[in-house]
Coordinates of C-alpha atoms in Angstrom, one line a residue:
X1 CA -0.3 0.4 -0.2
X2 CA 1.6 3.8 -1.0
X3 CA 1.7 5.8 1.9
X4 CA 0.0 9.4 1.8
X5 CA 2.2 12.5 1.5
X6 CA 2.4 14.3 4.6
X7 CA 0.8 17.4 5.4
X8 CA 3.1 20.3 6.0
X9 CA 2.1 20.6 9.5
X10 CA 2.1 16.1 9.8
X11 CA 5.7 16.8 8.3
X12 CA 6.5 18.6 10.7
X13 CA 5.0 16.8 13.4
X14 CA 6.9 14.0 12.0
X15 CA 10.1 15.8 12.5
X16 CA 9.6 17.0 15.7
X17 CA 11.7 14.1 17.4
X18 CA 14.9 15.4 14.9
X19 CA 17.9 17.7 16.1
X20 CA 17.7 19.6 13.1
X21 CA 20.2 22.4 12.3
X22 CA 17.2 24.7 12.4
X23 CA 16.2 23.7 15.4
X24 CA 20.2 23.8 17.0
X25 CA 19.7 27.7 16.3
X26 CA 16.0 28.1 17.5
X27 CA 17.7 26.6 20.6
X28 CA 20.9 28.5 20.7
X29 CA 19.0 31.7 20.6
X30 CA 16.7 31.7 23.1
X31 CA 19.6 30.2 25.6
X32 CA 21.9 33.3 24.1
X33 CA 18.6 35.6 24.5
X34 CA 18.4 34.3 27.8
X35 CA 22.1 35.2 29.0
X36 CA 22.7 37.9 27.8
X37 CA 19.5 40.2 28.2
X38 CA 19.9 41.0 32.3
X39 CA 23.4 42.5 30.1
X40 CA 21.7 44.8 27.0
X41 CA 18.7 45.7 29.9
X42 CA 20.9 46.7 32.5
X43 CA 17.8 48.8 34.7
X44 CA 16.0 47.4 37.7
X45 CA 12.8 47.4 36.4
X46 CA 14.3 45.6 33.1
X47 CA 15.8 43.1 35.7
X48 CA 12.4 42.4 37.3
X49 CA 10.5 42.5 34.4
X50 CA 13.1 39.9 32.4
X51 CA 12.3 37.9 35.9
X52 CA 8.5 37.9 35.0
X53 CA 8.8 36.9 32.2
X54 CA 11.4 33.8 32.8
X55 CA 8.7 32.2 35.1
X56 CA 5.4 33.3 33.3
X57 CA 6.8 31.7 30.2
X58 CA 6.7 27.7 32.1
X59 CA 3.4 29.2 33.2
X60 CA 2.1 30.0 30.1
X61 CA 3.5 27.2 28.3
X62 CA 2.1 25.0 31.0
X63 CA -1.2 26.0 30.6
X64 CA -0.9 25.2 26.5
X65 CA -1.0 22.0 27.5
X66 CA -4.4 21.9 28.3
X67 CA -5.8 24.6 26.2
X68 CA -3.7 24.5 22.7
X69 CA -2.4 21.3 22.7
X70 CA -5.5 19.0 24.5
X71 CA -8.4 21.3 23.4
X72 CA -9.0 21.6 27.9
X73 CA -10.3 25.2 28.2
X74 CA -9.0 25.4 32.0
X75 CA -10.3 28.7 34.0
X76 CA -8.6 27.3 37.5
X77 CA -5.1 27.0 36.3
X78 CA -3.5 29.7 38.9
X79 CA -5.0 27.3 41.5
X80 CA -1.7 24.8 40.7
X81 CA 0.5 27.8 40.2
X82 CA -0.5 29.8 43.3
X83 CA -0.7 26.6 45.5
X84 CA 3.0 25.6 44.6
X85 CA 4.2 29.3 45.4
X86 CA 2.3 28.2 49.0
X87 CA 4.1 25.0 49.2
X88 CA 7.8 26.6 48.5
X89 CA 8.1 29.5 50.4
X90 CA 6.8 27.2 53.2
X91 CA 9.3 24.7 52.3
X92 CA 11.5 28.0 52.1
X93 CA 11.1 28.8 55.6
X94 CA 11.9 25.6 57.0
X95 CA 14.5 24.9 55.0
X96 CA 15.8 28.3 56.2
X97 CA 14.9 27.7 60.3
X98 CA 16.9 24.5 59.4
X99 CA 14.3 22.0 59.8
X100 CA 14.4 20.9 56.3
X101 CA 17.4 20.4 54.3
X102 CA 16.9 21.4 50.6
X103 CA 18.3 23.8 48.7
X104 CA 17.6 27.1 47.4
X105 CA 17.9 25.6 44.0
X106 CA 15.9 22.3 44.7
X107 CA 12.6 25.4 45.7
X108 CA 10.9 25.2 42.1
X109 CA 10.9 21.4 42.4
X110 CA 9.3 21.3 45.6
X111 CA 6.6 23.6 44.1
X112 CA 6.5 21.3 40.7
X113 CA 6.3 18.8 43.0
X114 CA 3.0 20.3 44.5
X115 CA 1.8 21.3 42.1
X116 CA 1.1 17.3 40.7
X117 CA 0.1 16.8 43.7
X118 CA -3.0 18.9 43.1
X119 CA -3.5 18.3 39.7
X120 CA -3.3 14.7 40.3
X121 CA -5.6 14.9 43.3
X122 CA -8.7 18.2 41.9
X123 CA -7.9 16.6 37.5
X124 CA -9.3 12.8 38.3
X125 CA -12.3 15.0 38.7
X126 CA -11.6 17.3 36.3
X127 CA -10.8 15.4 32.8
X128 CA -13.8 13.0 33.9
X129 CA -15.7 15.2 31.4
X130 CA -14.2 17.2 28.8
X131 CA -15.4 20.7 26.5
X132 CA -17.8 23.4 28.9
X133 CA -18.8 21.3 31.4
X134 CA -14.9 21.3 32.3
X135 CA -14.8 24.4 32.3
X136 CA -16.8 25.1 34.5
X137 CA -15.7 22.7 37.0
X138 CA -12.0 24.3 36.5
X139 CA -14.0 27.7 36.9
X140 CA -15.8 25.8 40.5
X141 CA -12.4 24.7 41.4
X142 CA -10.8 27.7 41.0
X143 CA -13.3 29.9 43.8
X144 CA -13.5 26.9 46.3
X145 CA -9.4 27.5 46.7
X146 CA -9.8 31.3 46.3
X147 CA -12.6 31.3 49.4
X148 CA -10.4 28.4 51.2
X149 CA -7.3 31.5 51.4
X150 CA -9.9 33.2 54.3
X151 CA -10.6 29.9 56.3
X152 CA -7.3 28.7 56.5
X153 CA -5.2 31.8 57.1
X154 CA -2.5 29.0 58.7
X155 CA -1.2 27.9 55.4
X156 CA -2.5 30.9 53.0
X157 CA -0.8 33.8 55.7
X158 CA -4.6 36.1 55.3
X159 CA -4.7 39.3 53.4
X160 CA -1.3 39.6 54.5
X161 CA 0.3 36.0 52.9
X162 CA 3.3 34.4 53.7
X163 CA 6.7 36.0 53.6
X164 CA 10.5 34.8 53.2
X165 CA 14.3 35.0 53.0
X166 CA 15.6 33.4 50.1
X167 CA 19.3 33.7 50.9
X168 CA 19.6 31.1 53.9
X169 CA 22.1 27.9 54.7
X170 CA 25.7 27.5 52.9
X171 CA 25.7 29.1 49.1
X172 CA 25.8 27.2 46.2
X173 CA 28.8 27.0 44.5
X174 CA 29.2 30.7 46.4
X175 CA 26.3 32.1 45.2
X176 CA 23.9 33.3 47.5
X177 CA 20.6 34.3 45.6
X178 CA 20.5 37.7 47.5
X179 CA 20.9 39.6 44.4
X180 CA 18.2 39.9 41.6
X181 CA 20.9 38.9 38.9
X182 CA 21.5 35.4 40.9
X183 CA 18.0 35.2 41.2
X184 CA 16.9 36.0 37.3
X185 CA 19.7 33.3 36.4
X186 CA 18.0 30.7 38.7
X187 CA 15.2 31.6 36.6
X188 CA 16.8 31.7 33.0
X189 CA 18.0 28.0 33.6
X190 CA 14.9 26.8 35.0
X191 CA 12.9 28.6 32.1
X192 CA 15.5 27.3 29.3
X193 CA 15.2 23.3 30.6
X194 CA 10.9 23.6 31.0
X195 CA 10.5 24.8 28.0
X196 CA 12.7 22.2 26.5
X197 CA 11.1 19.5 28.0
X198 CA 7.2 20.1 27.6
X199 CA 8.8 21.1 23.6
X200 CA 10.2 17.0 24.1
X201 CA 6.5 16.1 25.6
X202 CA 5.1 16.8 22.3
X203 CA 6.2 15.0 20.2
X204 CA 5.9 11.9 22.8
X205 CA 2.9 9.4 22.0
X206 CA 1.2 10.7 25.0
X207 CA 1.8 14.4 23.5
X208 CA 0.0 13.1 20.0
X209 CA -2.7 11.1 21.4
X210 CA -3.3 14.7 23.1
X211 CA -3.5 15.9 20.3
X212 CA -6.2 13.1 18.7
X213 CA -8.6 13.9 21.4
X214 CA -8.5 17.4 21.5
X215 CA -9.1 16.7 17.2
X216 CA -11.4 14.0 16.9
X217 CA -11.8 12.1 20.4
X218 CA -14.6 9.9 19.3
X219 CA -12.1 8.5 16.9
X220 CA -9.5 7.8 19.7
X221 CA -12.2 5.7 22.0
X222 CA -12.8 4.2 19.1
X223 CA -9.5 2.5 18.6
X224 CA -9.0 1.8 22.0
X225 CA -8.2 4.2 24.1
X226 CA -9.6 6.2 27.3
X227 CA -9.2 10.0 26.5
X228 CA -10.2 10.3 30.1
X229 CA -6.5 8.8 30.9
X230 CA -4.8 10.8 28.3
X231 CA -6.2 14.1 29.8
X232 CA -5.7 13.4 33.1
X233 CA -1.9 12.6 32.8
X234 CA -1.6 15.5 30.1
X235 CA -3.3 17.9 32.9
X236 CA -1.1 16.2 35.6
X237 CA 1.4 17.0 34.1
X238 CA 0.6 20.6 33.5
X239 CA 0.3 21.1 36.8
X240 CA 3.6 20.1 37.5
X241 CA 5.2 22.5 35.2
X242 CA 2.6 25.5 37.0
X243 CA 3.8 24.6 40.2
X244 CA 7.6 25.2 39.4
X245 CA 6.6 28.6 37.8
X246 CA 4.9 29.1 41.1
X247 CA 7.9 28.2 42.9
X248 CA 9.9 30.6 40.9
X249 CA 7.4 33.1 41.4
X250 CA 8.0 32.9 45.4
X251 CA 11.5 32.8 45.0
X252 CA 11.3 36.0 42.7
X253 CA 9.7 37.8 45.3
X254 CA 9.2 36.4 48.3
X255 CA 6.3 36.3 49.8
X256 CA 3.0 35.0 48.2
X257 CA -0.9 36.3 48.6
X258 CA -3.9 34.5 48.2
X259 CA -5.4 37.4 45.9
X260 CA -2.5 37.3 43.4
X261 CA -1.7 33.3 43.5
X262 CA -5.2 31.4 43.3
X263 CA -7.8 34.1 42.3
X264 CA -9.4 33.2 39.0
X265 CA -8.3 36.7 38.0
X266 CA -5.1 35.6 37.1
X267 CA -6.0 32.9 35.6
X268 CA -7.9 34.3 33.4
X269 CA -5.3 36.4 32.8
X270 CA -3.2 33.2 31.5
X271 CA -5.4 32.0 29.1
X272 CA -6.5 35.9 27.7
X273 CA -2.0 35.9 26.9
X274 CA -2.0 32.7 26.0
X275 CA -4.3 33.0 23.6
X276 CA -3.1 36.5 22.7
X277 CA 0.1 34.6 21.9
X278 CA -1.0 31.5 20.0
X279 CA -2.5 28.5 21.8
X280 CA -1.7 26.7 18.6
X281 CA 1.8 27.3 18.4
X282 CA 4.6 25.9 20.9
X283 CA 6.3 29.7 21.1
X284 CA 2.7 31.5 21.4
X285 CA 2.5 31.4 25.3
X286 CA 6.4 32.3 25.5
X287 CA 5.3 35.4 23.3
X288 CA 1.9 36.1 25.5
X289 CA 4.1 36.0 28.9
X290 CA 5.9 38.6 27.4
X291 CA 2.6 40.6 26.7
X292 CA 1.1 39.8 29.7
X293 CA 4.3 40.9 31.7
X294 CA 4.0 44.7 29.3
X295 CA 0.5 44.5 30.1
X296 CA 1.0 44.5 34.1
X297 CA 3.8 46.1 34.6
X298 CA 3.7 49.1 32.2
X299 CA 0.7 49.6 30.5
X300 CA -1.2 49.7 33.7
X301 CA 1.5 52.5 34.3
X302 CA 0.8 54.1 31.7
X303 CA -3.3 54.1 31.8
X304 CA -5.9 53.5 34.0
X305 CA -7.9 52.4 31.6
X306 CA -5.0 49.5 30.0
X307 CA -8.4 46.4 31.2
X308 CA -10.5 48.4 28.7
X309 CA -7.3 48.5 26.3
X310 CA -6.6 44.3 27.1
X311 CA -10.4 43.9 26.6
X312 CA -10.6 45.8 23.2
X313 CA -7.3 43.8 22.0
X314 CA -8.7 40.7 22.7
X315 CA -11.8 41.6 21.0
X316 CA -10.3 41.9 18.2
X317 CA -7.9 39.6 18.3
X318 CA -11.2 36.7 18.5
X319 CA -12.9 38.5 15.5
X320 CA -9.8 38.9 13.4
X321 CA -6.8 36.1 14.2
X322 CA -8.0 33.8 16.5
X323 CA -4.7 32.0 15.9
X324 CA -3.0 35.2 17.7
X325 CA -0.4 36.8 17.7
X326 CA 1.9 33.4 16.2
X327 CA -0.6 32.7 13.5
X328 CA -0.4 36.2 12.4
X329 CA 3.9 36.1 12.5
X330 CA 3.9 32.7 10.5
X331 CA 1.8 33.7 8.1
X332 CA 3.8 36.5 7.4
X333 CA 6.8 33.2 7.3
X334 CA 5.0 31.6 4.7
X335 CA 4.6 35.2 2.5
X336 CA 8.4 35.4 3.1
X337 CA 9.4 31.7 2.0
X338 CA 7.8 32.2 -0.9
X339 CA 9.0 35.8 -1.7
X340 CA 5.7 37.9 -1.4
X341 CA 6.2 39.5 1.9
X342 CA 8.1 42.6 0.0
X343 CA 5.4 43.0 -2.3
X344 CA 2.7 43.7 1.3
X345 CA 5.3 45.6 3.5
X346 CA 3.7 49.1 1.8
X347 CA 0.3 47.8 2.6
X348 CA 1.3 46.8 6.0
X349 CA 2.6 50.4 6.6
X350 CA -0.8 52.0 5.7
X351 CA -2.3 50.4 7.7
X352 CA -0.6 50.9 10.8
X353 CA -0.6 54.1 10.0
X354 CA -3.9 54.7 9.5
X355 CA -4.8 52.2 12.6
X356 CA -2.6 54.9 14.7
X357 CA -4.5 57.8 14.0
X358 CA -7.8 55.3 14.8
X359 CA -6.4 54.3 18.1
X360 CA -4.4 57.9 18.7
X361 CA -8.1 59.5 18.4
X362 CA -10.5 57.0 20.8
X363 CA -7.4 56.7 23.3
X364 CA -7.6 60.7 23.6
X365 CA -11.4 60.3 24.6
X366 CA -10.8 57.3 26.7
X367 CA -8.5 59.4 29.3
X368 CA -10.2 63.0 28.8
X369 CA -13.2 60.9 30.0
X370 CA -11.0 58.6 32.9
X371 CA -9.7 61.5 33.9
X372 CA -13.2 63.3 34.6
X373 CA -14.3 60.7 36.5
X374 CA -11.1 59.9 38.4
X375 CA -9.0 62.9 38.9
X376 CA -11.6 65.9 38.1
X377 CA -10.5 67.6 41.2
X378 CA -6.8 67.7 39.1
X379 CA -7.9 70.2 36.8
X380 CA -9.4 69.5 33.1
X381 CA -5.8 69.8 32.2
X382 CA -4.3 66.0 31.5
X383 CA -0.6 65.1 29.3
X384 CA -1.4 63.0 26.4
X385 CA 1.1 61.8 24.5
X386 CA 3.4 64.3 24.6
X387 CA 0.7 67.3 24.4
X388 CA -1.7 68.6 27.0
X389 CA -6.0 68.2 25.9
X390 CA -8.3 69.5 28.3
X391 CA -11.1 67.5 29.2
X392 CA -13.5 70.2 29.8
X393 CA -13.0 72.2 26.1
X394 CA -14.9 71.9 23.1
X395 CA -12.1 71.6 20.9
X396 CA -10.4 68.0 22.3
X397 CA -13.1 66.5 21.8
X398 CA -14.1 67.2 18.6
X399 CA -10.3 67.0 17.9
X400 CA -10.1 63.5 18.7
X401 CA -13.1 62.8 17.5
X402 CA -12.5 63.8 14.0
X403 CA -9.3 62.5 14.6
X404 CA -10.7 58.7 15.2
X405 CA -13.5 59.3 12.2
X406 CA -10.4 60.2 9.8
X407 CA -8.4 57.3 11.0
X408 CA -11.1 54.8 10.8
X409 CA -12.8 56.0 7.5
X410 CA -9.0 55.3 6.4
X411 CA -8.1 52.1 7.6
X412 CA -11.2 50.9 6.1
X413 CA -9.9 51.9 2.3
X414 CA -6.7 50.5 3.0
X415 CA -8.1 47.3 4.6
X416 CA -10.3 46.3 1.3
X417 CA -7.2 47.0 -1.0
X418 CA -5.1 45.0 1.6
X419 CA -7.9 42.0 1.4
X420 CA -7.2 42.2 -2.7
X421 CA -3.9 41.7 -2.4
X422 CA -3.9 39.5 -0.4
X423 CA -6.0 37.0 -1.5
X424 CA -4.3 37.4 -5.2
X425 CA -1.0 36.7 -3.1
X426 CA -2.6 33.6 -1.7
X427 CA -3.8 32.6 -4.8
X428 CA -0.4 33.0 -6.2
X429 CA 1.3 30.8 -3.7
X430 CA -1.6 27.8 -4.1
X431 CA -1.2 27.3 -7.6
X432 CA 2.8 27.3 -6.8
X433 CA 2.9 24.8 -4.1
X434 CA 0.2 22.7 -6.5
X435 CA 2.9 22.5 -9.5
X436 CA 5.7 21.2 -5.9
X437 CA 7.7 24.6 -6.1
X438 CA 9.1 25.4 -2.3
X439 CA 6.4 22.7 -0.8

């Protein structure tokens, strides 16, 4: 019997286990970026953000085991991250007292084992169902654990949380982990190892079967596999890596609070940014982790309306790019491979310029509205993008509205032209692929 040729996506999965030169370059560049990042971005704020990005990459990738690879929409992933953080910080306190002989470099593993334990315990219930029922069960468990934080203040520390000191015991090869740079490199090492392990998981029989359960669970059951067991094992693995990320967060901040660790809002953040990064691609959650840090650290400082902007971005991504930012990148990589990207660059520039006009006009109206509602006592003047707006002056509102309307009109005009160009290029690419070019 002749074997049918593999599709590009199937061929990519078929090569998942091979150590190709391209893959060596990618992983080498990833390791180099982790090592060089604190020497390129030297401020203390940048180092703090890099540390957060490191452990959030692990957490978002672990969540994507459920969402992207298994098709399991979970609203309670912060449970395993947060409980891993609490177990890790209690272990650090015991180690500091001399009760538990464990070095700091192994504390993330303690958090991972805690996440694994709770995932095995709670996942046995949640993975018995799939689809919407699974999502609702995870939401209920998330609310349950969040409410338990007030019931057990001895473990969760009440509203103040649990604090610790990461500098204890003998230095590890002369490293005390007191300076933030040393903590960053500990996080970076775990980030690289965990990312490699989770990528390797995608090529294992369990990882392939998890994709099959996501795509066609009835067929998987028909050929003799237990879909609930596949989901359960994947849930446990995701819980372990989530706990590792939680343990690193506890080391980084030296404090864990229930409001920031096990809340449903935290689980929603993991879902939101994993989706924005691109749940259908392995590197998508890495992009999502970077966006999560930038939104929570920088965007929140720039505007009180940052959640409004974030919600609108999520809305437009769901409507127009459900594959996330990673899918947009890969589509343009495809264009570049066929030599078609350069022809679209003028259209991209035009779309970007017109979109910026609309965004500036809309943001000006939003900022003036927030200023009148929240900062009216400070006067009507507010700084905005290097200029000053008067929230009570009709001219400011008219100017912002005109800028928004003109930007939207020009964007729609350029979008239609771009769509015609895009469809023509896609047809040309399909014809070349049918002729066997660029396969």
